[in-house]
Every structure is written in C-alpha cells, then in structure tokens.
CSV table of C-alpha atoms in Angstrom, one decimal:
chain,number,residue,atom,x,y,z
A,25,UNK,CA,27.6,92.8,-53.5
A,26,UNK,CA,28.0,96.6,-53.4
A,27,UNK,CA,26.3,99.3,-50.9
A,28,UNK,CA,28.2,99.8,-48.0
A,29,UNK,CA,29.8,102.7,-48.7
A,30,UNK,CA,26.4,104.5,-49.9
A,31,UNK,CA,24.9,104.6,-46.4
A,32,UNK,CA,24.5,107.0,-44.6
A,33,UNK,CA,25.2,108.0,-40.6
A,34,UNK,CA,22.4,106.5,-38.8
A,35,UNK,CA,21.3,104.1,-41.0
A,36,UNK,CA,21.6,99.8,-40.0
A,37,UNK,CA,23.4,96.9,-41.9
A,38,UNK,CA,20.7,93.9,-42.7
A,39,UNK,CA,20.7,92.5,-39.4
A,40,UNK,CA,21.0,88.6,-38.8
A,41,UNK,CA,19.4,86.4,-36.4
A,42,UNK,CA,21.0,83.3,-35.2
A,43,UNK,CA,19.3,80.1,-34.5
A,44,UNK,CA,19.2,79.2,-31.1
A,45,UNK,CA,22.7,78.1,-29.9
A,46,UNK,CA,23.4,74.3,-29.7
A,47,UNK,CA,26.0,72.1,-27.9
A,48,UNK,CA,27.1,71.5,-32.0
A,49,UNK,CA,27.7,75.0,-32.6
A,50,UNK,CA,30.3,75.5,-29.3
A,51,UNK,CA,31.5,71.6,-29.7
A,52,UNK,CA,32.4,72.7,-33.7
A,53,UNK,CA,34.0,76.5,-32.0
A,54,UNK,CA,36.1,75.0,-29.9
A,55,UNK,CA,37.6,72.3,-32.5
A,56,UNK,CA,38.2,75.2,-35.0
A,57,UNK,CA,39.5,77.5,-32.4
A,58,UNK,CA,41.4,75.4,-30.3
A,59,UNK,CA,40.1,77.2,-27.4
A,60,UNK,CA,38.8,73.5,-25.5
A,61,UNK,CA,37.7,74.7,-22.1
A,62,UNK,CA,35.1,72.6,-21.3
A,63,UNK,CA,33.3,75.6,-19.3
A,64,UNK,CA,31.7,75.7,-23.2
A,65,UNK,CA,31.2,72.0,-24.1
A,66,UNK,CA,30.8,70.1,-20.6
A,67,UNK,CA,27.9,70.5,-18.4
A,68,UNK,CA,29.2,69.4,-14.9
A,69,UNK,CA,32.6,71.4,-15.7
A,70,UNK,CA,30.0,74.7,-16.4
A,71,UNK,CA,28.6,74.2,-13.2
A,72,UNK,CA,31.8,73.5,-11.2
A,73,UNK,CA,32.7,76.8,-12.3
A,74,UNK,CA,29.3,78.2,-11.1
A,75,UNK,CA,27.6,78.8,-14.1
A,76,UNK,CA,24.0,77.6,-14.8
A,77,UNK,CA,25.4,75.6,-17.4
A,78,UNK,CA,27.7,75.5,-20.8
A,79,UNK,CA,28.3,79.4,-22.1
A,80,UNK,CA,28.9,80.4,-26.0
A,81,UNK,CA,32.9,81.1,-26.2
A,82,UNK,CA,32.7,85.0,-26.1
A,83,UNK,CA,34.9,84.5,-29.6
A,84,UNK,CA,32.4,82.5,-30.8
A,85,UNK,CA,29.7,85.3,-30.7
A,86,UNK,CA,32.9,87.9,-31.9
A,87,UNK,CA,33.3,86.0,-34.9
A,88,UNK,CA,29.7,85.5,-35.7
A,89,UNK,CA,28.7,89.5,-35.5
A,90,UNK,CA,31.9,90.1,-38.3
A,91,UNK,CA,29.5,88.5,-40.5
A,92,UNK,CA,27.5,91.2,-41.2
A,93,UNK,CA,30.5,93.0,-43.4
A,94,UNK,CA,31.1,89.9,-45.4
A,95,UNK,CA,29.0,90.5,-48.4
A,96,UNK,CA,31.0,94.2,-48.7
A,97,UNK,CA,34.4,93.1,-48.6
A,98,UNK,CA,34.6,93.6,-52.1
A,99,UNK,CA,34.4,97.4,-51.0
A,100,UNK,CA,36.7,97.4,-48.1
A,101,UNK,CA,38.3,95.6,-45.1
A,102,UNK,CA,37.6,95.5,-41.4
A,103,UNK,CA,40.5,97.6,-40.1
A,104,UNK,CA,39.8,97.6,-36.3
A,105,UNK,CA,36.9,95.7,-34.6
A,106,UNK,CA,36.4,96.0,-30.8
A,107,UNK,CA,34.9,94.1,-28.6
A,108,UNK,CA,33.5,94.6,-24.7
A,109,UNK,CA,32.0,91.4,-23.4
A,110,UNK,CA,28.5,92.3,-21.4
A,111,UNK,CA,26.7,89.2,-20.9
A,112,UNK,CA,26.5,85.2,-20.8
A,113,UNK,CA,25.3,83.5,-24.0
A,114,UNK,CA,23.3,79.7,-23.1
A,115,UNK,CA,22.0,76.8,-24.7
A,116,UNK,CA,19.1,77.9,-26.5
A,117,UNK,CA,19.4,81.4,-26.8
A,118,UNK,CA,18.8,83.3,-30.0
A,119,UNK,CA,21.3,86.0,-30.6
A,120,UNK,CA,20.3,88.7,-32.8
A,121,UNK,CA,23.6,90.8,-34.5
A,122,UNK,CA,23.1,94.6,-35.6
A,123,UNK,CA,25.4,97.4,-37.3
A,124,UNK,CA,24.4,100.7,-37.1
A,125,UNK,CA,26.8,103.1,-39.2
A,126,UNK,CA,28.4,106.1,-36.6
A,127,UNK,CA,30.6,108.2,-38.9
A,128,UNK,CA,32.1,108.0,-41.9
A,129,UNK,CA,34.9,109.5,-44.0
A,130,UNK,CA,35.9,109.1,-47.7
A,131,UNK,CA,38.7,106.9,-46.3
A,132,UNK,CA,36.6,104.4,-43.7
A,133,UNK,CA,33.1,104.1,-42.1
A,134,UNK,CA,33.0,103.8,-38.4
A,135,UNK,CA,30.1,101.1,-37.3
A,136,UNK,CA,28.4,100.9,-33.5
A,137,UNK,CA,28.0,97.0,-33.5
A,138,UNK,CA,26.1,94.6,-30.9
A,139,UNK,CA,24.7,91.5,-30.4
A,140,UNK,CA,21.3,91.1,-28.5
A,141,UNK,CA,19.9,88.2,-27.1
A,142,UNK,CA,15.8,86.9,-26.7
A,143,UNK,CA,15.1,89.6,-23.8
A,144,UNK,CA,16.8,92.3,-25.7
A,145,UNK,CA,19.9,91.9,-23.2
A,146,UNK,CA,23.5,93.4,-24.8
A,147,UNK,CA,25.8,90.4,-24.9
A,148,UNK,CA,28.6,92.2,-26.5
A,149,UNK,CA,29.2,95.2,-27.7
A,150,UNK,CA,31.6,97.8,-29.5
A,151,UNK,CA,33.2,99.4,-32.9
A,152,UNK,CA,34.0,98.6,-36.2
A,153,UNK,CA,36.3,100.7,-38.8
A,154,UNK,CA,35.3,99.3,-42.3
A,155,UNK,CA,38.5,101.0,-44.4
A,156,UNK,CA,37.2,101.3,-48.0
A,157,UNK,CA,39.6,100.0,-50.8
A,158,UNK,CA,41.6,102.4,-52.5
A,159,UNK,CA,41.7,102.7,-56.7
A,160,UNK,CA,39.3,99.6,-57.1
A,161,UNK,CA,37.7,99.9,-60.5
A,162,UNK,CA,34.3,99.1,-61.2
A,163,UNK,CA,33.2,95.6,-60.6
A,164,UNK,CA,32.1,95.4,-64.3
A,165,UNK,CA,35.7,96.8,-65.5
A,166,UNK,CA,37.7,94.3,-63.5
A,167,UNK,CA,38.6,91.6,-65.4
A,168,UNK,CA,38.2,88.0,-63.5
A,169,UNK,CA,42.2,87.6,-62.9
A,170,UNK,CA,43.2,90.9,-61.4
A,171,UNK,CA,44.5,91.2,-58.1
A,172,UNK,CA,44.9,94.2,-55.4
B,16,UNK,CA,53.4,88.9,-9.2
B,17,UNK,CA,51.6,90.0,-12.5
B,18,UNK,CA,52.6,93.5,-12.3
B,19,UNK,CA,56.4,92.1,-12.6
B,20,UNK,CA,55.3,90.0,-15.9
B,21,UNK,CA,54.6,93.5,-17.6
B,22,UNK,CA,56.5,94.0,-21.0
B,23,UNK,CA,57.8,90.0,-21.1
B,24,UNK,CA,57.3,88.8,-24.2
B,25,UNK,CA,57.3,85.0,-26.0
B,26,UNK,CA,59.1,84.1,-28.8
B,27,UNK,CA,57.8,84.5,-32.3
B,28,UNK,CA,56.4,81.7,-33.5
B,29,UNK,CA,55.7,80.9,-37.5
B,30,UNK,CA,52.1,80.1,-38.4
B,31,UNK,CA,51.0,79.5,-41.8
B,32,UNK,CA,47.3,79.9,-42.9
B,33,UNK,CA,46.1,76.7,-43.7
B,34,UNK,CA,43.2,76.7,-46.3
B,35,UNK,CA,41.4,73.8,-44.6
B,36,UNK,CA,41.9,75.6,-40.8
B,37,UNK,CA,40.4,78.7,-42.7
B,38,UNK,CA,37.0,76.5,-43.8
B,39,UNK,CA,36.4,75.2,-40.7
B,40,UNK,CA,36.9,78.3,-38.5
B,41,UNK,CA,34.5,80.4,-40.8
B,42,UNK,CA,32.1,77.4,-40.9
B,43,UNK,CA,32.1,77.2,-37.2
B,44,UNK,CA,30.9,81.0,-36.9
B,45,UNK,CA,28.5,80.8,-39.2
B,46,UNK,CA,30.6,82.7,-41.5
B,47,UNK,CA,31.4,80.4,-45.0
B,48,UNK,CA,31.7,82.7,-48.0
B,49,UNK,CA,33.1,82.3,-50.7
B,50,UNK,CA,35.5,84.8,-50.6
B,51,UNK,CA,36.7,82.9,-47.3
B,52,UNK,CA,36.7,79.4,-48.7
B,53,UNK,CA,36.4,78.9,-52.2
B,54,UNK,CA,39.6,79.2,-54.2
B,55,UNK,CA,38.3,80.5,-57.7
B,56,UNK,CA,36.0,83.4,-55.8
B,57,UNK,CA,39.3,84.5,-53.9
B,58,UNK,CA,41.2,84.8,-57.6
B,59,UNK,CA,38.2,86.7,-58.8
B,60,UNK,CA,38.0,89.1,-55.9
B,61,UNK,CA,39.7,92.4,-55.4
B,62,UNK,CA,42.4,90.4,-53.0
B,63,UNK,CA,43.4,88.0,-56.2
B,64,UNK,CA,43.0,85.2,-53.3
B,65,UNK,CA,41.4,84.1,-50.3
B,66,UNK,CA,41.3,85.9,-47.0
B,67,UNK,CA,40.4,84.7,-43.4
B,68,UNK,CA,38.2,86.0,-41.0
B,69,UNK,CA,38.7,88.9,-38.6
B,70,UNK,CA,39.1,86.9,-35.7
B,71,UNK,CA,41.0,84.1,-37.4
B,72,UNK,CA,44.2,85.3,-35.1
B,73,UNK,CA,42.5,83.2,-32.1
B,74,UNK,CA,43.7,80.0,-33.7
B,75,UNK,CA,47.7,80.9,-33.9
B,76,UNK,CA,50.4,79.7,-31.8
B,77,UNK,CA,52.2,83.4,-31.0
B,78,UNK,CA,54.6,80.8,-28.3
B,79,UNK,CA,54.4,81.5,-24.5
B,80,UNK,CA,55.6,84.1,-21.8
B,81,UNK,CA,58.3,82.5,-19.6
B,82,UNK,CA,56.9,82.8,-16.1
B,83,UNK,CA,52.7,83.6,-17.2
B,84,UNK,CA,50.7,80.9,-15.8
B,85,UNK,CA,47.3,82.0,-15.6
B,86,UNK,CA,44.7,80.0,-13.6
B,87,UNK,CA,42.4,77.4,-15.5
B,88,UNK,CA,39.6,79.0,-13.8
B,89,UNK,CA,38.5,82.3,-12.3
B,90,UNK,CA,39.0,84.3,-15.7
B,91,UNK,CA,37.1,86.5,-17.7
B,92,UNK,CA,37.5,87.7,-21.2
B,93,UNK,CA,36.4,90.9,-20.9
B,94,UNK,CA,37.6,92.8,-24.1
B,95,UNK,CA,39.4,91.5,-27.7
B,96,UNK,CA,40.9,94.2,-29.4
B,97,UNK,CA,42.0,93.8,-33.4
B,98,UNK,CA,43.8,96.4,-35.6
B,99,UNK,CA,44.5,95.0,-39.5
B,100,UNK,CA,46.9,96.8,-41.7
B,101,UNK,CA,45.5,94.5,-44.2
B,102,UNK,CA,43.5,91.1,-44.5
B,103,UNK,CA,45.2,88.0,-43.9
B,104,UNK,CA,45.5,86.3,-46.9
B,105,UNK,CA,45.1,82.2,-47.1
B,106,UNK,CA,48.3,80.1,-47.2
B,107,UNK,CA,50.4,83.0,-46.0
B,108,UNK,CA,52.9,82.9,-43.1
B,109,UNK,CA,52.2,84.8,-40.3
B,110,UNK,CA,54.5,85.5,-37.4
B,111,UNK,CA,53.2,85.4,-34.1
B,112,UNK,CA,54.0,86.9,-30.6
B,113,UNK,CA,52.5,88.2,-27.5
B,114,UNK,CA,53.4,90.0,-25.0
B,115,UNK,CA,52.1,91.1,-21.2
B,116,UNK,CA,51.1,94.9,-22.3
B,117,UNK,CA,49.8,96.1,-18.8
B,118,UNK,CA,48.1,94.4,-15.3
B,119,UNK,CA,46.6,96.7,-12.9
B,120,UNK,CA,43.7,95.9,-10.3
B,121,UNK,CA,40.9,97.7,-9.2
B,122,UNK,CA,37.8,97.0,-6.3
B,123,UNK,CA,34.8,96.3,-6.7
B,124,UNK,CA,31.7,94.6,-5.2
B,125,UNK,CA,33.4,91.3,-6.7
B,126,UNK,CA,36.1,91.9,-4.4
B,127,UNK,CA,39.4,93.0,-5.9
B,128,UNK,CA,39.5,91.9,-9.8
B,129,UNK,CA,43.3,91.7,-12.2
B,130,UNK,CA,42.8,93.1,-15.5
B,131,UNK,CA,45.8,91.6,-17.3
B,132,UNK,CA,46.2,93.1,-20.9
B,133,UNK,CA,47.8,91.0,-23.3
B,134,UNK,CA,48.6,91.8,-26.5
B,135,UNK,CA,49.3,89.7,-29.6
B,136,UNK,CA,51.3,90.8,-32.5
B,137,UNK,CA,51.4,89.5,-36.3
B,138,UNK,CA,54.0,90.1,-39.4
B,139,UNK,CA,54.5,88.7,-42.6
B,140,UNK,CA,57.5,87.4,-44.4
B,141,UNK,CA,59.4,90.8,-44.5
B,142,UNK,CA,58.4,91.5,-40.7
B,143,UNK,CA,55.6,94.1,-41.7
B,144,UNK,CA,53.1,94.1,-38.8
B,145,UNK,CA,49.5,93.1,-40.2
B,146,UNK,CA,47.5,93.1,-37.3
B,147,UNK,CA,47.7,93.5,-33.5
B,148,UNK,CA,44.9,91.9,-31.2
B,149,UNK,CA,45.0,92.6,-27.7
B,150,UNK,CA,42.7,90.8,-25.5
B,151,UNK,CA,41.7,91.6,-21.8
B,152,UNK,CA,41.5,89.2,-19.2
B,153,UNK,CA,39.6,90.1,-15.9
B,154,UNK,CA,41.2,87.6,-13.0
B,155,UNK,CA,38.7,87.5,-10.2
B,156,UNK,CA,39.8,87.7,-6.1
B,157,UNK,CA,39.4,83.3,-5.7
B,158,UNK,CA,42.6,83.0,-8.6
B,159,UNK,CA,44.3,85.9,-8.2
B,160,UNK,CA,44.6,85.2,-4.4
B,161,UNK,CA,45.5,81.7,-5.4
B,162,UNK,CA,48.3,83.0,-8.0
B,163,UNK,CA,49.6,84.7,-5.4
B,164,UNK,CA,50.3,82.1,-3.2
C-alpha cells in the first residue's frame, strides 16, 4: 500500500476502532508480553489494588495504536514513537486510535497520535516520526527478491 | 534510596527474535500483517525479511539492576519512550540492557510521587545500537514510603 508520504500537514491516517476490550484480549497480551500482573487478568487482584476492576496493559493499547502505520511500512519506518499514559482502559470499553500528520520533511513525517475511548476521554497520547525509506524504487520496478 | 540507583546498569543479555514470539505478540495487539508474520511477504518487501513490531522490545530480557527492587504494587507507567535506528528484523540477535537513567520526586495532591526513569538499550551482532526505549515509572507515596523502610 502507498500514500503516506503524499499527505499533507493537517490531514488524519484512516482511523481504527477497536472492539470492545475483553478478558481474551489482556489474558492473550500478557502471554505474548510476559508482562503477567494480574492487576490486568484477575478481578479480586484489580480491586485489591483499588481499581474498579481488570485495566488494558498501557502496552497493550501502545502496541495497538502502531497499527495505523502498518500498511505504509513499505514507505518508511517508525523511528521514534512516544507515549504519555492519560487514562484507565476497562472491560468493555471501545478504544478508538487516530493519527493526525504535524510536520513533515522530505526525510520523515512527524504524527500527533492518540487513542480515545467511548466518552471521547484521551487514554494515551503522543508523537510519532515515520522516517521515509531512502533510494526505494518503485514498487512496480522491484523485483520480488530484492532486499534493503 | 532510588536516587543512589542512578546510572547502575544490568548486564547485557542476548535475545534472539523468535518468529513464533513475533506472531503472537502482533496477534495479541491486533496487529498480524504480513509483513510481520508471513515469511514470503517479508522476502518480497523492501526489508528482504520480516520485521517485528514497534513495541516488540517489551518482551526481551535486557538482565537486572543489582540492588533495583521495585514494589509489586503502587506503580504507574506513566511514559514509554522508543527511538529505532532501524526495524528489528525477525530471527536476529538483539542485545539487551537497562539502565537506571534518572529518579527524582515531586508533590502533589497524591502526596509525594518517584518518577524513576529507566532506560533500555538494544544492539546487534557488531554492537550497533538499534533502538533505545526508556520507560517512566511513577512510584506513588504508599511504596515509595514502603521502599524506604
């Protein structure tokens, strides 16, 4: 997929709209993660900690909002991403994940990201620096084989 | 004392990128491309293989800081921080450290937080760095009190 690099400042990535998060989704985060504390998984060890209940790993919501540069790293790489944690994500909640590009140069675009939840509340928040590949041909040119 | 933990660092550690640990990370976020998972879309792309997610880094073992025991409870993650020089490639070795970058406090109307900063470092084979990812722990008053003890 192509495009990235012909937006302009201002202008939005397709955004992307969870599904509500489920016990499944943080049970199959931690397991890949290795992050186990059960502050995510484990209702009574949410609540011992205070919380209403289980809360989405932070990372898990992180790793989910990278998505929306996936289909254009044929373009470019993600060169810095940063991250400010700004609110709780539940059970249940439908998390919303936006892009909006900030500046750009003929060497990287510069991305305000976020994701939202149901009540339009920020639950994280930050920067992205998409660097765009050097010398790339044409995707038509490149023959199937050839590497960086 | 966390300000005395400042600049300790653990011992590199050698991870390698395992193409099965890759799947299942970038299924749990949602996140299964191709380009992430499949091996003949990774020869075919501009990386000639397979890379890993941005946040893949969470899953390595960078060792541990002599003398850093953190609390089970009472933390925060209140920033991650990642800088590539390039994408991680599947099946690579990557070798892994962290290190105690900076711990100050400050009050507020939680009482008096820690904001431990700890960064984690990653090089390849020939010890170039590829990535940093420093992370930011907020300690509230109940542990840090309790650390201190």
């Amino acid at each position: 997929m192509s495009g990235i690099a012909q937006l302009e400042v201002g202008e939005a990535l397709p955004a992307i709209g969870l599904e509500p998060v489920s016990r499944l989704d943080l049970i199959k985060y931690a397991g890949a993660s290795g992050d186990f504390n059960p502050i995510h998984t484990i209702d009574e060890e949410a609540e011992r900690a205070g919380l209403p209940g289980i809360i989405a790993h932070g990372m898990w919501t992180m790793g989910n909002l990278a998505k929306l540069f996936t289909p254009y790293l044929g373009e470019g790489f993600i060169e810095t991403y940063s991250i400010r944690f700004k609110g709780m994500v539940f059970l249940g909640d439908v998390v919303s994940l936006k892009a909006r590009l900030k500046e750009k140069d003929s060497e990287k675009q510069i991305f305000d990201v976020e994701a939202v939840n149901q009540d339009g509340k920020k639950v994280l928040s930050g920067s992205l620096a998409f660097a765009v590949l050097k010398n790339q041909p044409p995707a038509a040119e490149r023959s199937p084989s050839h590497g960086l | 004392m966390l300000k005395e933990m400042i600049g300790r660092k653990s011992e590199k550690t050698k991870n390698v990128i395992e193409r099965g640990a890759v799947k299942k990370f970038a299924e749990a976020i949602g996140d299964a491309s191709p380009l992430f998972t499949d091996e003949e879309a990774g020869k075919q792309s501009v990386y000639g293989r397979n890379i890993a997610p941005p946040t893949f880094p969470v899953t390595f073992d960078s060792g541990s800081i002599p003398g850093l025991n953190l609390p089970p409870k009472g933390l925060i993650h209140g920033e991650q921080n990642y800088v590539y020089t390039r994408p991680l490639f599947v099946g690579e070795e990557v070798h892994c450290w962290v290190e105690v970058k900076e711990y100050y406090e400050r009050t507020g109307s939680f009482g008096k937080m820690g904001f431990l900063i700890l960064t984690r470092y990653g090089e390849d084979g020939e010890q170039q760095l590829l990535f940093t990812e420093e992370r930011i722990v907020i300690i509230n008053e109940a542990a840090r009190k309790e650390m201190e003890k």
